[in-house]
Tab-separated table of C-alpha atoms in Angstrom:
chain	number	residue	atom	x	y	z
A	16	UNK	CA	-12.711	33.094	0.168
A	17	UNK	CA	-16.301	32.174	1.034
A	18	UNK	CA	-16.997	28.450	0.670
A	19	UNK	CA	-20.492	27.112	0.093
A	20	UNK	CA	-20.667	23.825	2.009
A	21	UNK	CA	-23.603	22.655	-0.099
A	22	UNK	CA	-21.387	22.725	-3.189
A	23	UNK	CA	-18.422	21.178	-1.407
A	24	UNK	CA	-18.834	17.445	-1.886
A	25	UNK	CA	-21.858	17.184	0.432
A	26	UNK	CA	-22.134	13.416	0.017
A	27	UNK	CA	-18.441	12.988	0.971
A	28	UNK	CA	-17.875	15.684	3.587
A	29	UNK	CA	-18.738	13.461	6.571
A	30	UNK	CA	-16.442	10.652	5.372
A	31	UNK	CA	-13.617	13.127	4.758
A	32	UNK	CA	-14.073	14.564	8.241
A	33	UNK	CA	-14.099	11.088	9.815
A	34	UNK	CA	-10.887	10.328	7.947
A	35	UNK	CA	-9.279	13.446	9.413
A	36	UNK	CA	-10.324	12.525	12.937
A	37	UNK	CA	-8.811	9.056	12.585
A	38	UNK	CA	-5.606	10.365	10.966
A	39	UNK	CA	-6.131	8.047	7.992
A	40	UNK	CA	-5.043	8.355	4.378
A	41	UNK	CA	-7.296	8.622	1.336
A	42	UNK	CA	-5.685	6.360	-1.270
A	43	UNK	CA	-6.367	6.286	-4.973
A	44	UNK	CA	-5.428	2.585	-5.134
A	45	UNK	CA	-7.600	1.482	-2.215
A	46	UNK	CA	-10.269	-1.105	-2.878
A	47	UNK	CA	-12.065	-0.175	0.348
A	48	UNK	CA	-15.643	0.831	-0.451
A	49	UNK	CA	-15.915	4.517	-1.294
A	50	UNK	CA	-12.228	5.407	-0.900
A	51	UNK	CA	-11.589	5.865	-4.637
A	52	UNK	CA	-14.771	7.921	-4.916
A	53	UNK	CA	-13.643	10.210	-2.092
A	54	UNK	CA	-10.183	10.498	-3.639
A	55	UNK	CA	-11.721	11.578	-6.965
A	56	UNK	CA	-14.119	13.976	-5.229
A	57	UNK	CA	-11.274	15.693	-3.376
A	58	UNK	CA	-9.252	15.860	-6.596
A	59	UNK	CA	-12.140	17.579	-8.378
A	60	UNK	CA	-12.515	20.261	-5.663
A	61	UNK	CA	-9.036	20.241	-4.133
A	62	UNK	CA	-8.695	24.015	-3.673
A	63	UNK	CA	-12.089	24.294	-2.004
A	64	UNK	CA	-11.470	21.281	0.231
A	65	UNK	CA	-8.064	22.667	1.187
A	66	UNK	CA	-9.565	26.068	2.118
A	67	UNK	CA	-12.496	24.555	4.004
A	68	UNK	CA	-10.357	22.357	6.237
A	69	UNK	CA	-7.676	25.022	6.693
A	70	UNK	CA	-10.389	27.127	8.375
A	71	UNK	CA	-10.789	24.425	11.057
A	72	UNK	CA	-7.056	23.881	11.555
A	73	UNK	CA	-6.192	21.066	9.148
A	74	UNK	CA	-3.913	21.145	6.139
A	75	UNK	CA	-4.754	18.952	3.156
A	76	UNK	CA	-1.573	17.290	1.938
A	77	UNK	CA	-1.386	15.709	-1.500
A	78	UNK	CA	1.192	13.201	-2.582
A	79	UNK	CA	1.302	10.909	-5.590
A	80	UNK	CA	-1.871	8.813	-5.348
A	81	UNK	CA	-3.027	9.796	-1.859
A	82	UNK	CA	-4.195	12.590	0.420
A	83	UNK	CA	-3.811	13.062	4.136
A	84	UNK	CA	-4.458	15.821	6.617
A	85	UNK	CA	-1.866	17.411	8.850
A	86	UNK	CA	-2.451	19.490	11.950
A	87	UNK	CA	-0.102	22.289	12.912
A	88	UNK	CA	1.159	20.662	16.148
A	89	UNK	CA	0.841	16.985	15.072
A	90	UNK	CA	4.540	16.446	14.397
A	91	UNK	CA	5.555	17.635	17.875
A	92	UNK	CA	3.400	15.265	19.890
A	93	UNK	CA	5.179	12.431	21.705
A	94	UNK	CA	2.863	9.824	20.203
A	95	UNK	CA	3.571	11.182	16.701
A	96	UNK	CA	7.319	10.916	17.250
A	97	UNK	CA	7.010	7.398	18.704
A	98	UNK	CA	5.027	6.280	15.654
A	99	UNK	CA	7.727	7.628	13.353
A	100	UNK	CA	10.467	5.806	15.263
A	101	UNK	CA	8.452	2.569	15.175
A	102	UNK	CA	7.984	2.904	11.432
A	103	UNK	CA	11.713	3.314	10.903
A	104	UNK	CA	12.127	-0.181	12.392
A	105	UNK	CA	9.199	-1.605	10.439
A	106	UNK	CA	10.334	-0.101	7.112
A	107	UNK	CA	13.879	-1.339	7.701
A	108	UNK	CA	12.583	-4.847	8.358
A	109	UNK	CA	10.351	-4.809	5.264
A	110	UNK	CA	13.188	-3.642	2.994
A	111	UNK	CA	15.423	-6.379	4.428
A	112	UNK	CA	12.627	-8.843	3.756
A	113	UNK	CA	12.354	-7.754	0.118
A	114	UNK	CA	14.146	-4.760	-1.376
A	115	UNK	CA	11.160	-4.264	-3.703
A	116	UNK	CA	8.766	-3.693	-0.812
A	117	UNK	CA	6.899	-0.455	-1.504
A	118	UNK	CA	3.776	1.034	-3.071
A	119	UNK	CA	1.834	-1.586	-5.039
A	120	UNK	CA	3.744	-4.527	-3.559
A	121	UNK	CA	1.583	-7.604	-2.957
A	122	UNK	CA	2.321	-10.206	-0.326
A	123	UNK	CA	0.781	-13.062	1.601
A	124	UNK	CA	1.298	-13.680	5.296
A	125	UNK	CA	2.481	-17.252	4.786
A	126	UNK	CA	5.124	-16.110	2.261
A	127	UNK	CA	6.451	-13.501	4.684
A	128	UNK	CA	6.424	-16.067	7.483
A	129	UNK	CA	8.457	-18.512	5.355
A	130	UNK	CA	11.028	-15.819	4.556
A	131	UNK	CA	11.285	-14.922	8.227
A	132	UNK	CA	11.584	-18.530	9.376
A	133	UNK	CA	14.494	-19.083	6.979
A	134	UNK	CA	16.499	-15.970	7.841
A	135	UNK	CA	18.154	-15.623	11.258
A	136	UNK	CA	19.146	-11.999	10.636
A	137	UNK	CA	15.522	-11.043	9.901
A	138	UNK	CA	14.373	-12.898	13.006
A	139	UNK	CA	16.785	-10.895	15.153
A	140	UNK	CA	15.507	-7.638	13.668
A	141	UNK	CA	11.843	-8.468	14.193
A	142	UNK	CA	12.346	-9.916	17.682
A	143	UNK	CA	14.013	-6.665	18.799
A	144	UNK	CA	11.199	-4.408	17.582
A	145	UNK	CA	9.663	-2.349	20.349
A	146	UNK	CA	6.033	-3.070	21.191
A	147	UNK	CA	5.798	-6.409	19.409
A	148	UNK	CA	5.119	-9.067	21.982
A	149	UNK	CA	4.528	-12.381	20.287
A	150	UNK	CA	5.384	-16.056	20.655
A	151	UNK	CA	5.687	-17.161	17.041
A	152	UNK	CA	7.015	-15.679	13.830
A	153	UNK	CA	3.449	-15.717	12.467
A	154	UNK	CA	2.284	-13.594	15.399
A	155	UNK	CA	5.113	-11.101	14.809
A	156	UNK	CA	4.209	-10.825	11.131
A	157	UNK	CA	0.514	-10.485	11.942
A	158	UNK	CA	1.194	-7.670	14.419
A	159	UNK	CA	3.289	-5.757	11.891
A	160	UNK	CA	0.668	-6.187	9.168
A	161	UNK	CA	-2.143	-5.239	11.573
A	162	UNK	CA	-0.255	-2.050	12.419
A	163	UNK	CA	0.296	-1.227	8.751
A	164	UNK	CA	-3.367	-1.951	8.055
A	165	UNK	CA	-4.641	0.106	11.000
A	166	UNK	CA	-2.521	3.096	9.967
A	167	UNK	CA	-3.683	2.875	6.349
A	168	UNK	CA	-0.520	1.662	4.622
A	169	UNK	CA	-1.707	-1.803	3.521
A	170	UNK	CA	-5.058	-3.295	2.712
A	171	UNK	CA	-6.213	-6.894	2.656
A	172	UNK	CA	-7.093	-7.924	-0.884
A	173	UNK	CA	-8.044	-11.533	-0.262
A	174	UNK	CA	-9.046	-12.768	3.177
A	175	UNK	CA	-9.026	-16.407	2.050
A	176	UNK	CA	-5.257	-16.515	1.606
A	177	UNK	CA	-4.330	-13.406	3.657
A	178	UNK	CA	-3.081	-11.449	0.651
A	179	UNK	CA	-2.291	-7.757	1.099
A	180	UNK	CA	-1.373	-4.833	-1.130
A	181	UNK	CA	0.761	-1.848	-0.119
A	182	UNK	CA	-1.212	1.360	-0.644
A	183	UNK	CA	0.001	4.642	-2.132
A	184	UNK	CA	0.164	6.130	1.368
A	185	UNK	CA	3.210	3.943	2.149
A	186	UNK	CA	5.073	6.620	0.210
A	187	UNK	CA	4.570	8.771	3.331
A	188	UNK	CA	6.905	6.467	5.264
A	189	UNK	CA	9.392	6.143	2.410
A	190	UNK	CA	9.508	9.912	1.858
A	191	UNK	CA	10.157	10.491	5.530
A	192	UNK	CA	12.926	7.896	5.621
A	193	UNK	CA	14.570	9.425	2.555
A	194	UNK	CA	14.736	12.760	4.396
A	195	UNK	CA	16.317	11.340	7.544
A	196	UNK	CA	20.031	11.893	7.860
A	197	UNK	CA	21.924	9.365	9.932
A	198	UNK	CA	24.940	10.600	11.869
A	199	UNK	CA	27.461	8.130	13.230
């Protein structure tokens, strides 16, 4: 199949490519400038986008409300496996925090901090998380949220009161965890 780059979302191609390089998600429910537009553009030319990026070694993956790109050897890299293990701990903590935590969930840092301060079991879980070096519960929460934000799973909705929303891409973590079998 011959693909004409001029017809393939020319105004969005650079942003899509930058997204691939960063390993980010393209969320339908993102309020970040241009993300919805890119999501819609990919949706309108999904087959062409899929073929174009397959030619350079990337696979366009579509899930409910978001896209991401996979690379053939990405799942076998040590850093990829470490990230997955870290997210098992983070997702476990977040579900303990609130069983409703998931796509579309809204939260504020001070609310999460209050829940953590009043629950010894949650404190033990968060204090044992690998790679989180902090002195206060607020710092622990901030580091977790920063990680979720950096990896494209949450987005700040209101900087005045530190309110966040969980993006559609969080389904990526939940889907993975649902596939994991635990052997005792």
